[in-house]
Short mmCIF file of C-alpha atoms in Angstrom, two decimals:
data_model
loop_
_atom_site.label_atom_id
_atom_site.label_comp_id
_atom_site.label_asym_id
_atom_site.label_seq_id
_atom_site.Cartn_x
_atom_site.Cartn_y
_atom_site.Cartn_z
CA MET A 16 -24.73 -77.58 -17.49
CA ALA A 17 -23.34 -81.12 -17.13
CA SER A 18 -25.75 -83.94 -16.29
CA ARG A 19 -25.40 -85.87 -13.05
CA PRO A 20 -23.52 -88.86 -14.63
CA GLU A 21 -21.19 -86.49 -16.50
CA GLN A 22 -20.55 -84.46 -13.34
CA SER A 23 -19.77 -87.66 -11.46
CA LYS A 24 -17.21 -88.62 -14.12
CA LEU A 25 -15.65 -85.15 -13.93
CA ASN A 26 -15.40 -85.41 -10.14
CA ARG A 27 -13.70 -88.81 -10.34
CA ALA A 28 -11.29 -87.50 -12.97
CA ALA A 29 -10.44 -84.50 -10.78
CA ILE A 30 -9.82 -86.71 -7.75
CA LEU A 31 -7.65 -89.11 -9.76
CA SER A 32 -5.65 -86.21 -11.23
CA THR A 33 -5.08 -84.76 -7.75
CA ILE A 34 -3.82 -88.11 -6.47
CA LEU A 35 -1.49 -88.61 -9.43
CA LEU A 36 -0.12 -85.06 -9.32
CA GLY A 37 0.27 -85.28 -5.54
CA GLY A 38 2.88 -88.00 -6.06
CA CYS A 39 5.11 -85.53 -7.90
CA ARG A 40 6.05 -83.73 -4.69
CA GLY A 41 7.04 -84.67 -1.17
CA PRO A 42 10.09 -85.73 0.86
CA GLN A 43 10.52 -88.97 -1.13
CA SER A 44 9.64 -87.90 -4.67
CA VAL A 45 11.99 -88.28 -7.63
CA LEU A 46 10.15 -85.36 -9.25
CA SER A 47 10.81 -82.97 -6.36
CA PRO A 48 14.62 -82.69 -6.60
CA ALA A 49 16.80 -81.21 -3.87
CA GLY A 50 20.15 -82.26 -5.33
CA ARG A 51 22.14 -81.82 -8.52
CA ASP A 52 21.86 -85.50 -9.47
CA ALA A 53 18.12 -85.60 -8.80
CA GLU A 54 17.69 -82.54 -11.04
CA VAL A 55 19.42 -84.42 -13.87
CA LEU A 56 17.21 -87.48 -13.35
CA ALA A 57 14.04 -85.36 -13.20
CA SER A 58 14.91 -83.54 -16.42
CA LEU A 59 15.75 -86.89 -18.02
CA PHE A 60 12.35 -88.24 -16.99
CA TRP A 61 10.43 -85.30 -18.41
CA VAL A 62 12.34 -85.34 -21.71
CA LEU A 63 11.85 -89.10 -22.14
CA LEU A 64 8.19 -88.77 -21.19
CA ALA A 65 7.69 -86.00 -23.76
CA GLY A 66 9.42 -88.11 -26.40
CA ALA A 67 7.29 -91.15 -25.56
CA VAL A 68 4.08 -89.09 -25.73
CA LEU A 69 5.15 -87.58 -29.06
CA LEU A 70 5.91 -91.02 -30.48
CA TRP A 71 2.62 -92.41 -29.19
CA LEU A 72 0.65 -89.53 -30.71
CA ALA A 73 2.47 -89.86 -34.05
CA VAL A 74 2.01 -93.62 -34.43
CA ASN A 75 -1.57 -93.70 -33.18
CA GLY A 76 -2.40 -90.58 -35.16
CA LEU A 77 -1.18 -92.31 -38.30
CA MET A 78 -3.34 -95.35 -37.51
CA LEU A 79 -6.34 -93.10 -36.88
CA PHE A 80 -5.79 -91.31 -40.17
CA ILE A 81 -5.58 -94.54 -42.17
CA ALA A 82 -8.35 -96.47 -40.44
CA HIS A 83 -10.97 -93.76 -39.77
CA LEU A 84 -10.26 -90.41 -41.38
CA ARG A 85 -9.34 -91.77 -44.82
CA PRO A 86 -10.32 -95.46 -44.83
CA HIS A 87 -10.50 -95.74 -48.63
CA PRO A 88 -7.63 -97.37 -50.57
CA HIS A 89 -4.43 -95.33 -50.91
CA SER A 90 -1.92 -95.26 -53.70
CA ARG A 91 1.07 -97.56 -53.34
CA ARG A 92 3.43 -94.58 -53.10
CA LEU A 93 1.43 -92.93 -50.29
CA ALA A 94 1.04 -96.21 -48.40
CA GLU A 95 4.77 -96.91 -48.53
CA ALA A 96 5.55 -93.33 -47.47
CA LEU A 97 3.21 -93.61 -44.47
CA ILE A 98 4.57 -97.00 -43.40
CA ILE A 99 8.25 -96.19 -43.87
CA GLY A 100 8.09 -92.58 -42.70
CA GLY A 101 5.64 -92.94 -39.83
CA GLY A 102 6.41 -96.50 -38.79
CA ILE A 103 10.19 -96.65 -39.23
CA VAL A 104 11.94 -93.33 -39.87
CA LEU A 105 10.13 -91.22 -37.27
CA PRO A 106 10.46 -93.76 -34.38
CA VAL A 107 14.13 -94.42 -35.19
CA LEU A 108 15.02 -90.71 -35.32
CA LEU A 109 13.08 -89.88 -32.15
CA LEU A 110 14.36 -92.86 -30.15
CA THR A 111 17.94 -92.19 -31.30
CA ALA A 112 17.68 -88.57 -30.18
CA LEU A 113 16.36 -89.68 -26.77
CA LEU A 114 19.11 -92.28 -26.43
CA VAL A 115 21.84 -89.74 -27.22
CA PHE A 116 20.35 -87.28 -24.71
CA ALA A 117 20.16 -89.95 -21.98
CA LEU A 118 23.71 -91.24 -22.57
CA ARG A 119 25.01 -87.67 -22.44
CA GLU A 120 23.36 -87.05 -19.07
CA MET A 121 24.19 -90.34 -17.30
CA PRO A 122 27.97 -89.86 -16.81
CA ARG A 123 27.22 -86.94 -14.51
CA GLN A 124 25.84 -89.48 -12.04
CA ARG A 125 29.32 -91.02 -11.63
CA GLU A 126 31.31 -87.88 -10.78
CA MET A 127 33.80 -88.20 -7.92
CA GLY A 128 33.14 -86.40 -4.66
CA SER A 129 35.59 -84.01 -3.05
CA GLY A 130 36.18 -83.14 0.56
CA LEU A 131 33.75 -85.07 2.76
CA THR A 132 33.48 -88.86 2.49
CA VAL A 133 30.57 -90.71 4.06
CA ARG A 134 30.75 -94.48 4.54
CA VAL A 135 27.33 -96.17 4.70
CA THR A 136 26.93 -99.83 5.65
CA GLY A 137 23.64 -101.67 5.24
CA GLU A 138 22.88 -103.74 8.32
CA SER A 139 19.82 -105.83 9.25
CA TRP A 140 17.77 -103.59 9.09
CA TRP A 141 19.38 -100.26 9.73
CA TRP A 142 22.11 -98.00 8.35
CA ARG A 143 25.56 -97.58 9.86
CA VAL A 144 26.87 -94.13 8.89
CA GLU A 145 30.45 -92.88 9.33
CA TYR A 146 31.73 -89.44 8.34
CA LEU A 147 35.32 -88.95 7.22
CA PRO A 148 36.13 -85.24 6.77
CA GLU A 149 38.96 -84.41 4.40
CA GLY A 150 42.33 -85.13 6.00
CA SER A 151 40.83 -87.15 8.87
CA GLU A 152 41.40 -90.87 9.48
CA THR A 153 39.05 -91.21 12.45
CA PRO A 154 35.42 -91.76 11.43
CA ILE A 155 32.58 -89.96 13.18
CA ALA A 156 29.93 -92.59 13.84
CA SER A 157 26.19 -92.12 13.47
CA ALA A 158 23.25 -94.19 12.26
CA ASN A 159 20.06 -94.10 10.22
CA GLU A 160 20.46 -90.60 8.85
CA ILE A 161 22.91 -88.95 6.51
CA ARG A 162 23.66 -85.23 6.63
CA LEU A 163 25.39 -83.51 3.73
CA PRO A 164 26.44 -79.93 3.00
CA THR A 165 24.84 -78.11 0.10
CA GLY A 166 26.94 -76.67 -2.70
CA SER A 167 29.63 -79.38 -2.67
CA ARG A 168 29.82 -82.96 -3.90
CA SER A 169 30.31 -85.56 -1.17
CA GLU A 170 31.71 -89.02 -1.85
CA ILE A 171 29.53 -91.90 -0.59
CA THR A 172 31.05 -95.38 -0.18
CA LEU A 173 28.58 -98.22 0.26
CA GLU A 174 28.94 -101.65 1.85
CA ALA A 175 26.59 -104.36 3.13
CA ARG A 176 26.97 -106.97 5.87
CA GLU A 177 24.68 -109.92 5.14
CA TYR A 178 22.08 -109.00 2.54
CA ILE A 179 21.98 -106.95 -0.63
CA HIS A 180 20.60 -103.47 0.05
CA SER A 181 20.15 -100.42 -2.15
CA PHE A 182 20.84 -96.88 -0.99
CA TRP A 183 18.29 -94.37 -2.29
CA ILE A 184 17.32 -90.84 -1.29
CA PRO A 185 15.17 -89.82 -4.29
CA ALA A 186 15.39 -86.08 -3.61
CA PHE A 187 19.22 -86.26 -3.75
CA GLY A 188 19.83 -88.64 -6.65
CA GLY A 189 19.58 -92.16 -8.01
CA LYS A 190 19.99 -95.43 -6.15
CA THR A 191 23.08 -97.62 -5.84
CA ASP A 192 23.17 -101.28 -4.79
CA MET A 193 25.12 -102.41 -1.71
CA ILE A 194 26.51 -105.93 -2.08
CA PRO A 195 28.16 -108.01 0.69
CA GLY A 196 31.88 -108.38 0.06
CA ARG A 197 32.04 -105.44 -2.35
CA THR A 198 32.39 -101.70 -1.99
CA THR A 199 30.32 -99.58 -4.35
CA ARG A 200 30.31 -95.80 -4.56
CA MET A 201 28.35 -92.78 -5.61
CA SER A 202 28.46 -89.05 -4.99
CA LEU A 203 25.75 -86.58 -4.05
CA GLU A 204 25.49 -82.80 -4.23
CA PRO A 205 22.43 -81.47 -2.34
CA THR A 206 21.22 -78.05 -3.42
CA LEU A 207 18.16 -77.32 -1.27
CA PRO A 208 18.44 -77.42 2.57
CA GLY A 209 15.81 -79.57 4.21
CA GLN A 210 14.93 -83.03 5.47
CA TYR A 211 14.13 -85.81 3.01
CA ARG A 212 13.27 -89.48 3.20
CA GLY A 213 15.29 -92.35 1.82
CA GLN A 214 14.62 -96.07 1.66
CA CYS A 215 16.36 -99.34 1.01
CA ALA A 216 15.31 -100.05 -2.58
CA GLU A 217 16.31 -103.74 -2.73
CA PHE A 218 14.31 -106.41 -0.91
CA CYS A 219 16.55 -107.54 1.94
CA GLY A 220 14.38 -109.49 4.35
CA GLU A 221 11.37 -109.29 6.62
CA SER A 222 11.94 -105.69 7.75
CA HIS A 223 12.96 -104.33 4.36
CA ALA A 224 9.96 -101.96 4.28
CA ARG A 225 11.01 -100.57 7.67
CA MET A 226 14.56 -99.80 6.62
CA ALA A 227 14.17 -96.10 5.93
CA LEU A 228 16.78 -93.37 5.99
CA VAL A 229 16.65 -89.65 6.76
CA GLY A 230 18.63 -87.41 4.43
CA VAL A 231 19.35 -83.89 5.67
CA ALA A 232 20.82 -81.20 3.45
CA MET A 233 22.45 -78.37 5.42
CA ARG A 234 24.13 -75.10 4.55
CA PRO A 235 27.93 -75.47 4.78
CA ASP A 236 28.33 -73.39 7.95
CA ALA A 237 25.48 -75.21 9.72
CA PHE A 238 26.89 -78.57 8.61
CA ALA A 239 30.36 -77.70 9.94
CA ARG A 240 28.89 -76.85 13.35
CA TRP A 241 26.81 -80.02 13.37
CA LEU A 242 29.74 -82.24 12.41
CA ALA A 243 31.91 -80.75 15.16
CA ALA A 244 29.15 -81.43 17.69
CA GLU A 245 28.64 -84.94 16.31
CA ALA A 246 32.33 -85.72 16.82
CA ALA A 247 32.14 -84.76 20.49
CA PRO A 248 31.45 -87.36 23.21
CA ALA A 249 28.02 -87.67 24.78
CA ARG A 250 27.21 -84.99 27.30
CA GLU A 251 26.80 -85.95 30.90
CA PRO A 252 23.23 -86.47 32.16
CA THR A 253 22.12 -83.52 34.26
CA THR A 254 18.99 -84.76 36.05
CA PRO A 255 18.58 -87.53 38.62
CA GLU A 256 16.28 -89.43 36.24
CA ALA A 257 18.81 -89.28 33.39
CA ARG A 258 21.68 -90.36 35.66
CA ARG A 259 19.62 -93.28 36.90
CA GLY A 260 18.75 -94.07 33.28
CA ARG A 261 22.47 -94.30 32.46
CA GLU A 262 22.95 -96.71 35.35
CA ILE A 263 20.12 -98.88 34.01
CA PHE A 264 21.64 -98.69 30.50
CA LEU A 265 24.97 -100.05 31.79
CA ARG A 266 23.39 -102.52 34.21
CA GLU A 267 21.31 -104.13 31.48
CA GLY A 268 24.37 -104.63 29.29
CA CYS A 269 23.29 -102.22 26.51
CA GLY A 270 26.91 -101.16 26.12
CA GLY A 271 27.77 -104.62 24.82
CA CYS A 272 26.00 -103.80 21.55
CA HIS A 273 25.89 -99.99 21.49
CA ALA A 274 28.52 -97.30 21.87
CA VAL A 275 28.07 -94.04 23.75
CA ARG A 276 31.35 -92.20 23.26
CA GLY A 277 32.90 -90.75 26.39
CA GLY A 278 31.80 -93.64 28.62
CA PRO A 279 32.28 -97.38 29.13
CA ALA A 280 29.72 -98.37 26.47
CA GLN A 281 31.80 -99.31 23.42
CA GLY A 282 29.72 -101.92 21.59
CA THR A 283 29.77 -102.01 17.79
CA THR A 284 27.07 -104.57 16.97
CA GLY A 285 24.20 -102.08 17.04
CA PRO A 286 23.87 -98.41 16.12
CA ASP A 287 26.06 -95.80 17.80
CA LEU A 288 23.89 -93.99 20.38
CA THR A 289 26.20 -91.10 21.27
CA HIS A 290 23.81 -88.49 19.86
CA LEU A 291 20.68 -90.61 19.50
CA GLY A 292 18.32 -87.95 20.84
CA GLY A 293 19.33 -85.51 18.12
CA ARG A 294 18.13 -87.77 15.30
CA ALA A 295 14.79 -87.33 13.58
CA THR A 296 13.62 -90.93 13.84
CA LEU A 297 14.10 -94.09 15.84
CA ALA A 298 14.87 -97.56 14.44
CA ALA A 299 15.66 -96.44 10.88
CA GLY A 300 12.57 -94.36 10.26
CA THR A 301 10.19 -96.71 12.04
CA LEU A 302 9.17 -94.35 14.87
CA PRO A 303 9.47 -90.63 15.64
CA MET A 304 12.18 -89.70 18.14
CA THR A 305 10.01 -89.11 21.20
CA ARG A 306 10.17 -90.36 24.76
CA GLN A 307 7.05 -92.50 24.36
CA SER A 308 8.46 -94.03 21.17
CA LEU A 309 11.65 -94.93 23.03
CA ILE A 310 9.64 -96.61 25.76
CA ASP A 311 7.51 -98.53 23.25
CA TRP A 312 10.60 -99.60 21.29
CA LEU A 313 12.49 -100.76 24.38
CA ARG A 314 9.51 -102.72 25.61
CA ASP A 315 9.11 -104.78 22.42
CA PRO A 316 11.30 -103.93 19.39
CA SER A 317 10.02 -106.86 17.29
CA ALA A 318 6.49 -105.46 17.45
CA PHE A 319 7.68 -102.60 15.25
CA LYS A 320 10.45 -104.26 13.24
CA PRO A 321 10.05 -108.02 12.65
CA GLY A 322 13.33 -109.92 12.80
CA VAL A 323 15.16 -107.22 14.75
CA ARG A 324 18.01 -108.61 16.84
CA MET A 325 17.59 -106.23 19.74
CA PRO A 326 16.06 -108.02 22.76
CA ALA A 327 12.92 -106.78 24.51
CA TYR A 328 13.26 -105.08 27.89
CA ASP A 329 9.72 -105.69 29.02
CA HIS A 330 11.05 -107.00 32.34
CA LEU A 331 11.91 -103.44 33.42
CA SER A 332 9.54 -101.62 35.71
CA THR A 333 7.59 -98.63 34.45
CA ALA A 334 9.86 -96.28 36.41
CA ASP A 335 13.05 -97.91 35.11
CA MET A 336 11.77 -97.78 31.53
CA ALA A 337 10.89 -94.09 31.87
CA ASP A 338 14.32 -93.18 33.29
CA LEU A 339 16.12 -95.18 30.59
CA ALA A 340 14.11 -93.35 27.91
CA ILE A 341 14.92 -89.99 29.53
CA TYR A 342 18.64 -90.81 29.41
CA LEU A 343 18.50 -91.89 25.76
CA GLU A 344 16.40 -88.90 24.77
CA GLY A 345 19.02 -86.62 26.31
CA LEU A 346 21.85 -87.98 24.17
CA LYS A 347 22.04 -85.00 21.81
#
């Protein structure tokens, strides 16, 4: 039976192992792939890790053999064989094999998409998303989440307004920088339906850490239905509170920055709100999409996202704020 100090060490080791292994899974883990490109990167990681461990064991095993297991003087021939074979030949062969494997896998990350094209623009600090189905010239506007069909490769074009950003949904694939004045591209092929988390991976300012992104992989038939609904204008409010909320929305000038298709609000400065209530999060992953979150956000956006350019509406009464949130929540 282990002594108390030994048991304490075992407990700490078990806790540390659980924490480390827990990072291998989750909605934002590179080792929990849900896309063809992420599968390639995960396999690349494990192969390179295995090669690094093998090289580490070989080199350190050789040092252990010479320094501790057989510390007495060796013949010149044996010493040269150990140095050249274990210190030069083995590392060169192993590292060359790993390099060839990695270079063979990487071109798959640059394949062209077919069918759907999604244009993503990095703003401060949110994501403008526009869908361009094959054969269509009119984009379908959304924001802060990207939905893709499984089983097909979608083309992603990337732009940035003011700052350098980096588009990254680890479960789908690698990251690609977004540079003002340039258009970069990538393609993604999700394989496992579900909701995953993305993040801007390039420091872009004071709210960089709050510039998240929701990635949703959908079966092709479900995606087709969703895209058709996303292209439709906003539905009319059906309750007195929602109708009054729309009046407050227009009265306060929200339509100068935001668009709600099918009505007079046609602003393009901020995110398109046509189907805001159907999104998973608010303010680029900062808050859950709930009525109370909408109220809190409207009252003081900068409290949740420093540097945000949306003004506070703390001058509204409690009743006005509630009706405005009801209207926005109903935009699905």
